[in-house]
Amino acid sequence: MSAALKRAQSELATAAVHAGSHEDGNVAVIVEGLTRRFGDGPAVLDRLDLAIAPGEFVALLGHSGSGKSTLLRTLAGIDPVVEGAVSRPREVSVVFQEHRLLPWKRVWENVVLGQEGKDGRDRAAAILEEVGLAHRIDAWPLTLSGGEAQRAALARALVREPGFLLLDEPFAALDALTRLKMQGLVGELWKRRRCAVLLVTHDVDEALLLADRAVVLERGRIRVDMPVALGRPRKHVDPVFEDMRETLLKSLGVSI
Amino acid sequence: MSETLISLASRGRSQGASGRIALRELGRFRRYLSPLLLVAVWQAACASGFVSTRLVASPWQIAQTAASLIADGTLTSNLGVSLLRAGAGFGIAAVVGVTLALFSGLSRVGEDLVDAPLQIMRTLPALALVPLFILWFGIGETPKVLLVALGATFPIYLNLHKGVRSIDPKLLEMTRTLGLSRLDTIRNVILPGALPDLLIGIRYAVGVSWLMLVVAEQVNAESGIGHMMMDAEDFLRTDIIMVGLLVYGVLGLLSDQIVRFLEAKLLVWRPLARGAAR
């Protein structure tokens, strides 16, 4: 099968997911009128509405203090819903910027932490194979490199087979080359598993490389909600890619 | 040209490496050199009459006394009594300290009830309680064991409490997103995370235990290493006193080694601990 044909098919598949979800109202995540303020300060999230379809990959951009983190923490269930409504799948997993592995548990024990059943090691082995970390299954987390630790964190998130995966700047602390590899890995895992993804990032390129939709948050409201109608795999040299990049950067207050 | 350079460089390095190893061997030996020298000087000073053996026994005299004290069973029986007191006191301290620290570390109510009084009490020098303990508990085993227990409880409590309270909140947040129950979080995150601090507390507690024991046995005792030393004082037997000091020193050293060994075994996940265990 030619690459072009493959791409066309995957595009079709994506389109089908979208159409299906919007027609019968089958939505993975719904945020309605979500408002959050701390103390008497201005609203961090201001009557925010957002819907994410099953299997949709949404990138969330915005400056520090735009409410990205608060939205993510609310969706992850770490912060409470004070005002507004949030509906989300039962299984939600989070990958943070820091790996947050327990240093006193081996990699595989970290992966299946809190999972029941005796086949924990086998399940961990399978998922570690998928993220390319099978050879470090018995390693102690403090001996892992940054990229390896983040792979382990990804494995821990995926072993729960989440309907919704939250990624909180997961590649921000990695070196440039490792980051590229990890972006490729996340793209592939998503293609295979098709869970809804919300990727919080500062990196416009990363958003355009991976997401179906790029959302820019500003002062707790959505300023831009832009579908990224590009085939995959995506190329920076694509003129459409270049245009979108400019649009997003402009909306973030960066002109080039 | 460049090849020559490389080979020269590598030869230089290998020579440097072997030289360094030899130096390190020497260094290890060097560490024992100065203590041995001190003992030799001490022996010489005693033998030449420069230092009166009535005030300071010579090393050779001390060795002979130790041998005879072991032979007639005095040392072993007194050592047994001392070990039992320190062990019992430390055991009580471990149970009480760990229980209180977990109670106050894991619950708000516990913190309010337990932490304030303990923080106040820890500022009291425990040794100042000796007269009170003798009035309350007499001169038997109870005041001695309790004095050790009292002194050793604080380092265990303080360190474990700090360990529980200083668990990385990011890890706790992570376990919440994984849906771990409170019990699972305590078992998988809080207890193992506080273990390094508990072991530090235990190391301090062991040191304090010996200190309390020395005082308890010298103030009022019928047996034990401290009693043996006080007895010797009456007969101006500096050699026996020195043997007692030696025993205390060895006990302290041994117990510290045991805790270090425990640390290396229990904290294998720390790169540092693994290096030390090797």
XYZ file of C-alpha atoms in Angstrom:
534
model
C 0.000 0.000 0.000
C 1.382 3.357 -0.931
C 2.072 5.933 1.706
C -0.324 8.373 0.114
C -3.146 5.840 0.184
C -2.410 5.030 3.805
C -2.531 8.674 4.695
C -5.802 9.165 2.891
C -7.275 6.223 4.804
C -6.141 7.478 8.144
C -7.568 10.876 7.317
C -10.844 9.248 6.466
C -10.789 7.343 9.728
C -10.208 10.556 11.661
C -13.002 12.288 9.801
C -15.357 9.403 10.562
C -14.599 9.638 14.257
C -15.370 13.314 14.199
C -18.570 13.015 12.201
C -19.821 10.150 14.313
C -19.115 11.901 17.514
C -20.743 15.137 16.536
C -23.827 13.604 14.965
C -24.948 11.390 17.790
C -23.590 13.651 20.494
C -21.090 11.027 21.531
C -18.493 13.166 23.238
C -15.674 11.992 25.480
C -15.184 15.170 27.457
C -17.575 18.066 27.968
C -16.707 21.210 29.865
C -19.578 23.654 30.353
C -19.346 27.078 31.919
C -16.343 26.105 34.007
C -15.296 29.006 36.201
C -12.548 28.994 38.778
C -11.024 31.768 40.793
C -8.611 31.724 43.684
C -9.502 34.091 46.472
C -10.711 37.475 45.235
C -8.455 37.424 42.181
C -9.628 37.449 38.571
C -11.163 34.272 37.201
C -8.474 31.780 36.194
C -11.080 29.951 34.144
C -13.930 32.113 32.904
C -17.149 30.345 31.813
C -15.110 27.960 29.715
C -16.775 25.586 27.253
C -14.873 22.764 25.591
C -15.829 19.446 24.034
C -13.461 16.680 23.032
C -14.632 13.787 20.844
C -13.623 10.205 21.567
C -10.274 9.590 19.923
C -9.682 13.262 19.297
C -6.249 14.763 19.923
C -6.522 18.322 21.220
C -3.532 20.540 21.928
C -4.002 23.272 24.528
C -1.738 26.297 24.171
C -1.454 29.442 26.193
C 0.835 31.623 28.227
C 1.701 30.854 31.822
C -1.262 31.983 33.878
C -3.749 31.538 31.048
C -5.541 28.805 32.985
C -4.047 25.789 31.171
C -2.854 24.091 34.295
C -6.047 24.764 36.208
C -8.105 23.298 33.380
C -5.892 20.233 33.233
C -5.969 19.744 36.984
C -9.749 20.051 36.996
C -10.072 17.529 34.172
C -7.664 15.205 35.982
C -9.833 15.372 39.095
C -7.047 16.914 41.194
C -8.877 20.242 41.505
C -12.592 20.319 42.309
C -15.289 21.641 39.971
C -16.523 24.716 41.832
C -18.670 26.373 39.202
C -19.840 24.832 35.941
C -19.930 21.218 34.852
C -17.397 18.689 33.632
C -18.165 15.278 32.242
C -15.346 12.907 31.404
C -14.733 9.203 30.903
C -14.318 7.050 33.987
C -10.742 6.097 33.160
C -8.591 9.207 32.935
C -4.794 9.067 32.988
C -2.311 11.873 33.416
C 1.314 12.226 32.375
C 2.978 15.182 34.078
C 6.008 17.184 33.122
C 7.951 15.361 35.816
C 7.749 11.593 35.604
C 6.528 11.249 39.212
C 7.640 7.654 39.483
C 8.028 6.241 42.982
C 11.805 5.899 43.388
C 11.444 2.925 45.730
C 9.508 0.790 43.285
C 10.945 -0.856 40.211
C 9.780 0.361 36.824
C 7.219 -2.396 36.357
C 5.822 -1.925 39.873
C 5.375 1.755 39.104
C 3.561 0.944 35.879
C 0.950 -1.271 37.540
C 0.737 0.769 40.756
C -2.787 0.517 42.114
C -3.793 -2.071 39.508
C -5.298 -5.258 40.831
C -4.575 -8.769 39.662
C -1.634 -11.120 39.854
C -0.445 -10.742 36.264
C 0.914 -7.252 36.986
C 4.420 -7.983 35.755
C 3.181 -9.455 32.477
C 0.872 -6.550 31.848
C 3.654 -4.115 32.634
C 5.992 -6.028 30.307
C 3.537 -5.785 27.427
C 2.981 -2.063 27.811
C 6.684 -1.354 28.384
C 7.394 -3.193 25.154
C 4.949 -0.857 23.458
C 6.690 2.272 24.714
C 10.136 0.818 23.992
C 11.257 0.339 27.573
C 11.069 -3.449 27.940
C 14.782 -3.677 28.716
C 14.427 -1.519 31.845
C 11.491 -3.408 33.363
C 13.371 -4.157 36.615
C 15.309 -0.901 36.806
C 15.050 1.568 39.690
C 13.541 4.880 38.510
C 16.497 6.957 39.730
C 18.719 5.121 37.240
C 16.555 6.041 34.233
C 17.359 8.835 31.815
C 14.823 11.637 31.367
C 13.379 10.088 28.237
C 13.201 6.605 29.763
C 11.463 7.909 32.872
C 8.889 9.687 30.722
C 8.314 6.480 28.750
C 7.676 4.681 32.024
C 5.217 7.415 33.039
C 3.495 7.005 29.694
C 3.295 3.250 30.223
C 1.764 3.816 33.665
C -0.865 6.064 32.096
C -1.698 3.670 29.254
C -1.864 0.438 31.254
C -5.176 1.685 32.647
C -6.567 1.870 29.098
C -7.820 5.404 29.578
C -10.667 6.858 27.573
C -9.045 10.229 28.088
C -5.330 10.901 28.334
C -4.059 14.166 29.796
C -0.525 15.208 28.914
C 0.808 18.137 30.951
C 3.838 19.419 29.029
C 5.252 15.914 29.108
C 8.246 16.683 26.899
C 9.145 20.125 28.249
C 11.997 18.887 30.422
C 13.562 16.650 27.767
C 16.445 17.485 25.466
C 15.556 18.361 21.878
C 16.388 14.995 20.311
C 14.640 12.952 22.989
C 11.649 15.245 22.665
C 11.368 14.494 18.941
C 11.470 10.763 19.639
C 8.856 11.041 22.360
C 6.552 13.092 20.158
C 6.780 10.368 17.510
C 6.036 7.737 20.133
C 2.982 9.551 21.469
C 1.669 10.021 17.936
C 2.023 6.325 17.257
C 0.486 5.202 20.547
C -2.458 7.486 19.971
C -2.943 6.124 16.448
C -3.063 2.605 17.866
C -5.246 3.272 20.891
C -7.450 6.114 19.768
C -8.202 7.584 23.155
C -9.129 11.230 23.518
C -6.019 13.266 24.308
C -5.530 16.728 25.757
C -1.933 17.859 25.353
C -0.951 20.982 27.270
C 2.122 22.511 25.671
C 4.033 25.709 25.042
C 5.368 24.373 21.785
C 3.347 25.417 18.719
C 5.228 22.974 16.476
C 4.467 20.128 18.834
C 0.789 21.020 18.802
C 0.646 21.125 14.994
C 2.652 17.920 14.689
C 0.332 15.872 16.855
C -3.113 17.391 17.307
C -6.394 17.336 15.407
C -7.267 20.633 16.984
C -5.296 23.438 18.564
C -6.941 25.489 21.290
C -5.395 28.686 22.596
C -6.406 29.776 26.064
C -6.223 33.383 27.204
C -7.319 34.704 30.578
C -9.427 31.646 31.190
C -11.287 31.747 27.896
C -10.736 30.062 24.580
C -9.306 32.584 22.174
C -8.605 30.322 19.206
C -10.080 26.908 18.412
C -8.465 25.782 15.188
C -8.828 22.400 13.500
C -5.513 21.122 12.165
C -6.699 19.570 8.925
C -3.375 18.144 7.841
C -2.488 14.644 6.761
C -0.143 12.534 8.820
C 2.768 12.274 9.172
C 3.108 16.009 9.130
C 5.935 18.019 7.667
C 7.140 21.412 8.814
C 7.753 22.408 5.181
C 4.058 22.060 4.315
C 2.861 25.629 3.505
C -0.411 25.007 5.358
C 1.586 23.952 8.418
C 3.571 27.156 8.123
C 0.381 29.256 7.925
C -1.172 27.586 10.940
C 2.028 28.025 12.877
C 1.927 31.742 12.157
C -1.722 32.009 13.177
C -1.124 30.255 16.469
C 1.996 32.229 17.266
C 0.184 35.466 16.499
C -2.658 34.511 18.807
C -0.014 33.910 21.481
C 1.362 37.373 20.892
C 4.452 36.361 18.945
C 4.891 37.853 15.498
C 7.519 36.550 13.117
C 51.710 11.385 14.357
C 48.307 11.394 15.838
C 48.497 7.629 16.467
C 51.679 8.064 18.416
C 50.035 10.708 20.443
C 47.073 8.494 21.237
C 49.197 5.546 22.265
C 51.355 7.769 24.403
C 48.312 9.268 25.992
C 46.746 5.903 26.744
C 49.962 4.556 28.189
C 50.229 7.598 30.352
C 46.708 7.029 31.523
C 47.184 3.355 32.389
C 50.288 4.177 34.363
C 48.418 6.897 36.142
C 45.604 4.455 36.923
C 47.857 1.813 38.455
C 49.678 4.512 40.365
C 46.383 5.786 41.669
C 45.338 2.303 42.816
C 48.599 1.871 44.704
C 48.094 5.282 46.253
C 44.586 4.344 47.310
C 45.852 1.120 48.953
C 48.384 3.206 50.814
C 45.655 5.675 51.744
C 43.557 2.925 53.288
C 46.532 1.809 55.324
C 47.343 5.398 56.200
C 44.025 5.759 57.973
C 45.132 3.211 60.585
C 48.585 4.659 60.879
C 47.879 7.581 63.189
C 45.721 5.667 65.722
C 48.371 2.951 65.914
C 51.033 5.588 66.380
C 49.044 7.181 69.207
C 48.733 3.847 71.005
C 52.483 3.294 70.603
C 53.270 6.727 72.040
C 50.855 6.085 74.903
C 52.526 2.739 75.668
C 55.978 4.341 75.532
C 54.922 7.192 77.800
C 53.584 4.738 80.410
C 56.612 2.423 80.204
C 59.115 5.254 80.605
C 57.276 6.565 83.650
C 56.467 9.830 81.908
C 52.790 9.222 82.665
C 51.764 7.639 85.957
C 50.012 4.287 85.396
C 47.912 5.083 88.458
C 46.220 7.814 86.459
C 46.298 6.244 83.003
C 46.759 2.530 82.489
C 49.020 1.489 79.649
C 47.534 -0.165 76.563
C 49.236 -3.423 77.420
C 47.814 -3.323 80.967
C 44.355 -2.637 79.545
C 44.612 -5.600 77.195
C 45.653 -7.871 80.068
C 42.841 -6.601 82.288
C 40.326 -7.105 79.499
C 41.511 -10.669 79.068
C 41.211 -11.447 82.761
C 37.802 -9.738 83.018
C 36.591 -11.916 80.160
C 38.180 -15.005 81.681
C 36.473 -14.616 85.080
C 33.149 -13.700 83.441
C 32.889 -10.201 84.963
C 32.965 -8.430 81.643
C 30.593 -10.775 79.850
C 27.944 -10.786 82.564
C 28.033 -6.994 82.943
C 27.992 -6.569 79.185
C 24.963 -8.854 78.983
C 23.092 -6.753 81.529
C 23.988 -3.519 79.725
C 22.992 -4.882 76.336
C 19.666 -6.040 77.718
C 18.923 -2.596 79.184
C 19.905 -0.752 76.032
C 18.024 -3.232 73.848
C 14.836 -3.088 75.927
C 14.933 0.704 76.122
C 15.595 1.076 72.434
C 12.836 -1.411 71.615
C 10.305 0.575 73.639
C 11.508 3.797 71.993
C 11.146 2.305 68.532
C 7.566 1.158 69.140
C 6.483 4.364 70.886
C 8.349 6.688 68.527
C 7.082 5.039 65.350
C 3.502 4.838 66.632
C 3.402 8.474 67.712
C 5.087 9.696 64.529
C 2.653 7.837 62.299
C -0.309 9.001 64.347
C 0.725 12.647 64.198
C 2.121 12.453 60.674
C -0.895 10.857 59.053
C -3.758 12.718 60.716
C -4.560 16.283 61.612
C -6.028 15.259 64.944
C -2.896 13.271 65.705
C -0.683 16.218 64.857
C -2.641 18.497 67.180
C -2.714 15.987 70.022
C 0.786 14.568 69.841
C 3.160 16.964 68.173
C 2.944 19.986 70.466
C 3.637 18.142 73.738
C 6.449 16.147 72.163
C 8.073 19.246 70.712
C 7.949 20.847 74.149
C 9.279 17.767 75.908
C 12.156 17.299 73.523
C 13.677 20.572 74.678
C 14.062 19.088 78.169
C 17.439 17.409 78.592
C 16.386 13.838 79.306
C 19.329 13.333 81.656
C 17.890 15.977 83.985
C 15.094 13.513 84.701
C 17.420 11.027 86.417
C 16.614 12.159 89.984
C 12.911 12.135 89.260
C 13.106 8.675 87.679
C 14.926 7.315 90.702
C 12.234 8.739 92.993
C 9.467 7.327 90.828
C 10.881 3.960 89.830
C 13.517 3.216 92.479
C 16.931 1.840 91.615
C 15.986 -1.353 89.775
C 15.929 -2.025 86.082
C 12.843 0.103 85.355
C 14.385 3.586 85.621
C 17.378 2.558 83.505
C 15.331 1.025 80.711
C 12.867 3.905 80.781
C 15.642 6.500 80.673
C 17.063 4.860 77.549
C 13.572 4.626 76.070
C 12.822 8.276 76.801
C 16.022 9.538 75.239
C 15.760 7.345 72.135
C 12.089 8.053 71.452
C 12.656 11.656 70.368
C 15.070 11.171 67.479
C 12.855 8.393 66.096
C 9.682 10.442 66.472
C 11.121 13.682 65.093
C 12.761 12.158 62.034
C 9.917 9.855 61.067
C 7.384 12.645 61.561
C 9.444 14.904 59.333
C 9.777 12.096 56.772
C 6.033 11.512 56.619
C 5.304 15.219 56.378
C 7.866 15.934 53.688
C 6.704 13.381 51.127
C 6.724 15.077 47.719
C 3.176 16.434 47.245
C 3.571 15.780 43.519
C 3.792 12.066 44.214
C 0.667 12.227 46.367
C -1.127 14.112 43.602
C -0.061 11.415 41.152
C -1.455 8.646 43.337
C -4.735 10.523 43.455
C -4.956 10.574 39.672
C -4.251 6.821 39.739
C -7.180 6.370 42.087
C -5.171 4.834 44.920
C -6.999 4.440 48.224
C -5.681 6.199 51.335
C -4.412 2.890 52.709
C -2.634 2.020 49.450
C -1.102 5.491 49.352
C 0.223 5.098 52.885
C 1.600 1.656 52.090
C 3.116 2.438 48.699
C 4.126 6.077 48.980
C 4.261 7.489 52.495
C 5.891 4.645 54.429
C 8.623 3.814 51.891
C 9.167 7.519 51.316
C 9.695 8.153 55.019
C 11.970 5.145 55.513
C 15.242 7.043 54.882
C 14.310 9.528 57.603
C 13.283 6.740 59.972
C 16.697 5.136 59.512
C 18.429 8.435 60.260
C 16.292 8.686 63.395
C 17.244 5.155 64.395
C 20.919 5.964 63.994
C 20.608 8.937 66.308
C 18.467 6.908 68.706
C 21.092 4.192 68.970
C 23.702 6.784 69.858
C 21.431 8.356 72.452
C 20.651 4.912 73.901
C 24.292 4.286 74.779
C 24.627 7.759 76.258
C 21.569 7.307 78.471
C 22.757 3.878 79.484
C 26.146 5.181 80.610
C 24.532 7.783 82.840
C 21.867 5.433 84.192
C 24.418 2.789 85.095
C 26.876 5.172 86.696
C 24.366 6.949 88.887
C 22.824 3.970 90.545
C 23.398 0.399 89.530
C 24.384 -2.992 90.866
C 25.535 -4.355 87.544
C 26.399 -3.375 84.005
C 29.434 -1.885 82.315
C 28.830 1.495 83.952
C 28.664 -0.101 87.383
C 31.855 -2.025 86.671
C 33.563 1.266 85.872
C 32.241 3.060 88.975
C 33.370 0.143 91.104
C 36.833 0.388 89.582
C 36.976 4.061 90.471
C 36.819 3.191 94.172
C 39.928 1.031 93.776
C 41.767 3.425 91.456
C 41.697 0.795 88.708
C 42.085 3.001 85.651
C 42.698 -0.125 83.581
C 39.171 -1.426 84.255
C 37.685 2.011 83.563
C 39.545 2.049 80.259
C 38.210 -1.396 79.400
C 34.705 -0.076 80.037
C 35.308 2.895 77.759
C 36.636 0.549 75.117
C 33.522 -1.611 75.347
C 31.237 1.406 75.020
C 33.207 2.546 71.998
C 33.013 -0.842 70.308
C 29.279 -1.094 71.066
C 28.640 2.304 69.514
C 30.684 1.451 66.464
C 29.010 -1.933 65.984
C 25.480 -0.598 66.331
C 26.236 2.171 63.848
C 27.540 -0.413 61.399
C 24.345 -2.454 61.811
C 22.188 0.569 60.965
C 24.413 1.403 57.979
C 24.021 -2.158 56.773
C 20.243 -1.864 57.166
C 20.286 1.352 55.159
C 22.203 -0.279 52.334
C 19.771 -3.223 52.330
C 16.504 -1.299 52.639
C 17.342 1.656 50.434
C 18.728 -0.224 47.433
C 16.715 2.080 45.199
C 18.984 4.992 46.034
C 21.988 5.126 43.699
C 24.058 6.232 46.661
C 23.038 3.306 48.844
C 23.809 0.848 46.055
C 27.272 2.315 45.717
C 27.869 1.929 49.437
C 26.604 -1.659 49.482
C 29.040 -2.753 46.798
